[in-house]
PDB file of C-alpha atoms in Angstrom:
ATOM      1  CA  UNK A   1      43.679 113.645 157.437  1.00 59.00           C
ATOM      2  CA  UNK A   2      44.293 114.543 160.974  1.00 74.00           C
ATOM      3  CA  UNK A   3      47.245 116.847 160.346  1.00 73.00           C
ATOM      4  CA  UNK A   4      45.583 118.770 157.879  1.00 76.00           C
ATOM      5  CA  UNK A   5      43.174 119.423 160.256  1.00 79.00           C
ATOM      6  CA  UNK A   6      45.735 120.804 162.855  1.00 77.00           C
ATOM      7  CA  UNK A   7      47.098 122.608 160.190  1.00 74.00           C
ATOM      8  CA  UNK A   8      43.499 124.559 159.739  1.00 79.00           C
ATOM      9  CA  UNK A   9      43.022 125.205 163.180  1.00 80.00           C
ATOM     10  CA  UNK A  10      46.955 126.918 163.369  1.00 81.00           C
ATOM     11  CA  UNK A  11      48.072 124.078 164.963  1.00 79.00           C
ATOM     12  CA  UNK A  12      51.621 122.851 164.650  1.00 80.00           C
ATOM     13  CA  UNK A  13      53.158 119.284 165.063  1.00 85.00           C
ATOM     14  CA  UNK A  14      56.219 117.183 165.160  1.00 84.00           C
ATOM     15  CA  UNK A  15      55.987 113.092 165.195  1.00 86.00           C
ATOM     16  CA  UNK A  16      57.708 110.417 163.882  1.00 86.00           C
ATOM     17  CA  UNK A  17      56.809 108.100 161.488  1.00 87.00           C
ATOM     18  CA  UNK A  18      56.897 104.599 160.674  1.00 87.00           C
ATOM     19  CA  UNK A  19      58.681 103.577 157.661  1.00 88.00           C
ATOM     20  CA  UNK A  20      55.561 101.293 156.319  1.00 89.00           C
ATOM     21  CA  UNK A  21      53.585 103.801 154.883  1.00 86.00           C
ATOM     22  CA  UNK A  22      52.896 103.986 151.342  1.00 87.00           C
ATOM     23  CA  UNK A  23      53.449 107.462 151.311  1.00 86.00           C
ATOM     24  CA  UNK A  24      56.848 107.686 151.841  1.00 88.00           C
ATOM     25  CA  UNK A  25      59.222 108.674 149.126  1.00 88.00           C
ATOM     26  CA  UNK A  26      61.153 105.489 148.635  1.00 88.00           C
ATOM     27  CA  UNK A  27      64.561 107.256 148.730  1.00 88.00           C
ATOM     28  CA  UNK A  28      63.608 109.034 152.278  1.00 89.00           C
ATOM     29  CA  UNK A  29      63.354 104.633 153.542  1.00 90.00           C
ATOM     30  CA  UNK A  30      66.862 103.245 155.312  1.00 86.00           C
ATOM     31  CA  UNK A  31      69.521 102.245 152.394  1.00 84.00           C
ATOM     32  CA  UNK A  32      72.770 100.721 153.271  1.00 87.00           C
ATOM     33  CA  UNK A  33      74.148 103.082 150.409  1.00 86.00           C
ATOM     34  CA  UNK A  34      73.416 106.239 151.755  1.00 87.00           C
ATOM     35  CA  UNK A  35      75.507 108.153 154.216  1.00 87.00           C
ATOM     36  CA  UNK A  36      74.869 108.485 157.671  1.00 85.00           C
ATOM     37  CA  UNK A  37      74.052 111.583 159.002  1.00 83.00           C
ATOM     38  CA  UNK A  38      72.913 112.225 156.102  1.00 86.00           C
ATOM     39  CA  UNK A  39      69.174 113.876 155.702  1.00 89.00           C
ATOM     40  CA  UNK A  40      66.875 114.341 153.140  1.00 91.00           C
ATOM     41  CA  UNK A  41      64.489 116.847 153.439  1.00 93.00           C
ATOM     42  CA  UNK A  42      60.736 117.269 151.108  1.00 92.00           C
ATOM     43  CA  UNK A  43      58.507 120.265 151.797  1.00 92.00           C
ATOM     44  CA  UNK A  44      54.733 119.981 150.237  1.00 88.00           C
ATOM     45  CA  UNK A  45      51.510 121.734 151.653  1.00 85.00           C
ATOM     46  CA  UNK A  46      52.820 123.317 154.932  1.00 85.00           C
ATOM     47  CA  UNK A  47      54.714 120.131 155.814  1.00 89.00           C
ATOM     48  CA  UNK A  48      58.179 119.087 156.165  1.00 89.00           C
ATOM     49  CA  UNK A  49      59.173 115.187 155.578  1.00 91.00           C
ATOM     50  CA  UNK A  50      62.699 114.778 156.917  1.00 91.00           C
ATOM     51  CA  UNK A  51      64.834 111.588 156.977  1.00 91.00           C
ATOM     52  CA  UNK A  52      67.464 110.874 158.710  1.00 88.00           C
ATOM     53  CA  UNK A  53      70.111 107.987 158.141  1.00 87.00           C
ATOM     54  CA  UNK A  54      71.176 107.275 161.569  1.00 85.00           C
ATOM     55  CA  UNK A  55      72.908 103.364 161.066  1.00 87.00           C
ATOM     56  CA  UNK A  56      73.816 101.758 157.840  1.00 87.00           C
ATOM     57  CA  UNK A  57      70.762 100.399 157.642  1.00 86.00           C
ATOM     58  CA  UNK A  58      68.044 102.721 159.740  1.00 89.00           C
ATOM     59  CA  UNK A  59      66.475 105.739 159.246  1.00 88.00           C
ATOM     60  CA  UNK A  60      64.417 108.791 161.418  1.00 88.00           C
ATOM     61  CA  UNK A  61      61.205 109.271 159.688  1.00 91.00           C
ATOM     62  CA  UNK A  62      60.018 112.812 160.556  1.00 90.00           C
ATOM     63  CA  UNK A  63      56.753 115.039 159.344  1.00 89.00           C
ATOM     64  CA  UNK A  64      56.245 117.941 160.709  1.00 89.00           C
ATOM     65  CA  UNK A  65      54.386 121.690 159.893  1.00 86.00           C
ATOM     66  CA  UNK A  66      56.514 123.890 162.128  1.00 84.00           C
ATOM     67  CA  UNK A  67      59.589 123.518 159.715  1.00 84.00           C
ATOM     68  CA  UNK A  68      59.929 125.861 156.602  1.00 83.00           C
ATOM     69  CA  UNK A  69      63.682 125.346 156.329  1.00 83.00           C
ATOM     70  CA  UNK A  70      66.178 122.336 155.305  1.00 87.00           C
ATOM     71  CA  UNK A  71      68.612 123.455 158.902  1.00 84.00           C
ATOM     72  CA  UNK A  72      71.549 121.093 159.940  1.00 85.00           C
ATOM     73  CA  UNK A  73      73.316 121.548 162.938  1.00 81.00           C
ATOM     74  CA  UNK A  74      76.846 121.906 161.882  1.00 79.00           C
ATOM     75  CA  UNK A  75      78.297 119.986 165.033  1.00 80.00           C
ATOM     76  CA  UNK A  76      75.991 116.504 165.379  1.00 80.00           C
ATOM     77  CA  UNK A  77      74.809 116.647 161.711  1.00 78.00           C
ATOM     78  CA  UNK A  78      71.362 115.982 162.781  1.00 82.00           C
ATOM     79  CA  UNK A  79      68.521 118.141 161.251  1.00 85.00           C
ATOM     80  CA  UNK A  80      66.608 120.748 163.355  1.00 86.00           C
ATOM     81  CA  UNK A  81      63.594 119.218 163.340  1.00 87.00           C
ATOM     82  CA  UNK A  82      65.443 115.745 165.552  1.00 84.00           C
ATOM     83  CA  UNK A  83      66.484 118.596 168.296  1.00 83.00           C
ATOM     84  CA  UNK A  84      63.076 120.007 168.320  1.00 83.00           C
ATOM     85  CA  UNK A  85      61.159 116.703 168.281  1.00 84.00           C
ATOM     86  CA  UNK A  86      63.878 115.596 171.234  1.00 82.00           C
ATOM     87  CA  UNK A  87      63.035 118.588 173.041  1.00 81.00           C
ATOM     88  CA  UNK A  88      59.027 118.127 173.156  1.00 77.00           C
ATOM     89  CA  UNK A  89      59.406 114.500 173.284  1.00 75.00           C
ATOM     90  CA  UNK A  90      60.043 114.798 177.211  1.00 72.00           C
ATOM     91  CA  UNK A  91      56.775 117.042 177.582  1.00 69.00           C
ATOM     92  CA  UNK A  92      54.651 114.138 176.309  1.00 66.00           C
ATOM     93  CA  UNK A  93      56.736 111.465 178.546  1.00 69.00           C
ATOM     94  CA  UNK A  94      55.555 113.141 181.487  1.00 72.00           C
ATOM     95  CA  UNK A  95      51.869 113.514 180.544  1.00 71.00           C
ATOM     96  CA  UNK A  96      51.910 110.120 179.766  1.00 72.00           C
ATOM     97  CA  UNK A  97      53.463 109.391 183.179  1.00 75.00           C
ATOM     98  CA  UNK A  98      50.951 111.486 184.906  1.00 73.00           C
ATOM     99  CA  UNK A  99      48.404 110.286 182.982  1.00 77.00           C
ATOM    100  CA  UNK A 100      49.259 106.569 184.188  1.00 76.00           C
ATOM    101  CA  UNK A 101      49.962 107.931 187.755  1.00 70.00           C
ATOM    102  CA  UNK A 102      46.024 109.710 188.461  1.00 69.00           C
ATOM    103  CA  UNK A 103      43.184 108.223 187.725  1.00 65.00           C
ATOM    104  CA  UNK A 104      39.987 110.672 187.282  1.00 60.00           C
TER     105      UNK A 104
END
């Protein structure tokens, strides 16, 4: 698996992930029941699952290896992990727009 292999080489990662993987706990999938805001967190391996229940019926899929921690921000109720996957997000916009822009 390609994250493992970050892992190895002390590589860290955020991404997001779709909800049609078989891997996926089935409580961390969108249910109309739960609470939004609310987030479920799962920690196996060096890895952090985190769901987030953002509508009454959608969820924020999140893995990532840089997380050791279950941290909520008091104010928004959103875990860590959204702000810091928000944050690099933009980096990889713009090397994708620079990317597009220059051709080699």
């Amino acid at each position: 698996m390609a994250a493992h292999n970050l892992l190895e080489n002390g590589l860290t990662f955020i991404e997001t992930l779709k909800k049609n993987k078989k891997e996926i706990p089935l409580d961390f999938l969108p249910n109309k029941l739960r609470e939004i805001k609310n987030c479920l967190f799962r920690f196996q391996d060096g890895f952090c699952l985190v769901s987030c229940q953002t509508k009454k019926s959608k969820a924020m899929l999140f893995l990532s290896s840089m997380h050791e921690t279950a941290e909520i921000d008091t104010t928004t109720g959103k875990s860590v992990v959204n702000f810091d996957y928000a944050a690099a997000k933009g980096g990889v916009d713009t090397v994708d727009y620079m990317c597009t822009s220059y051709s080699s």
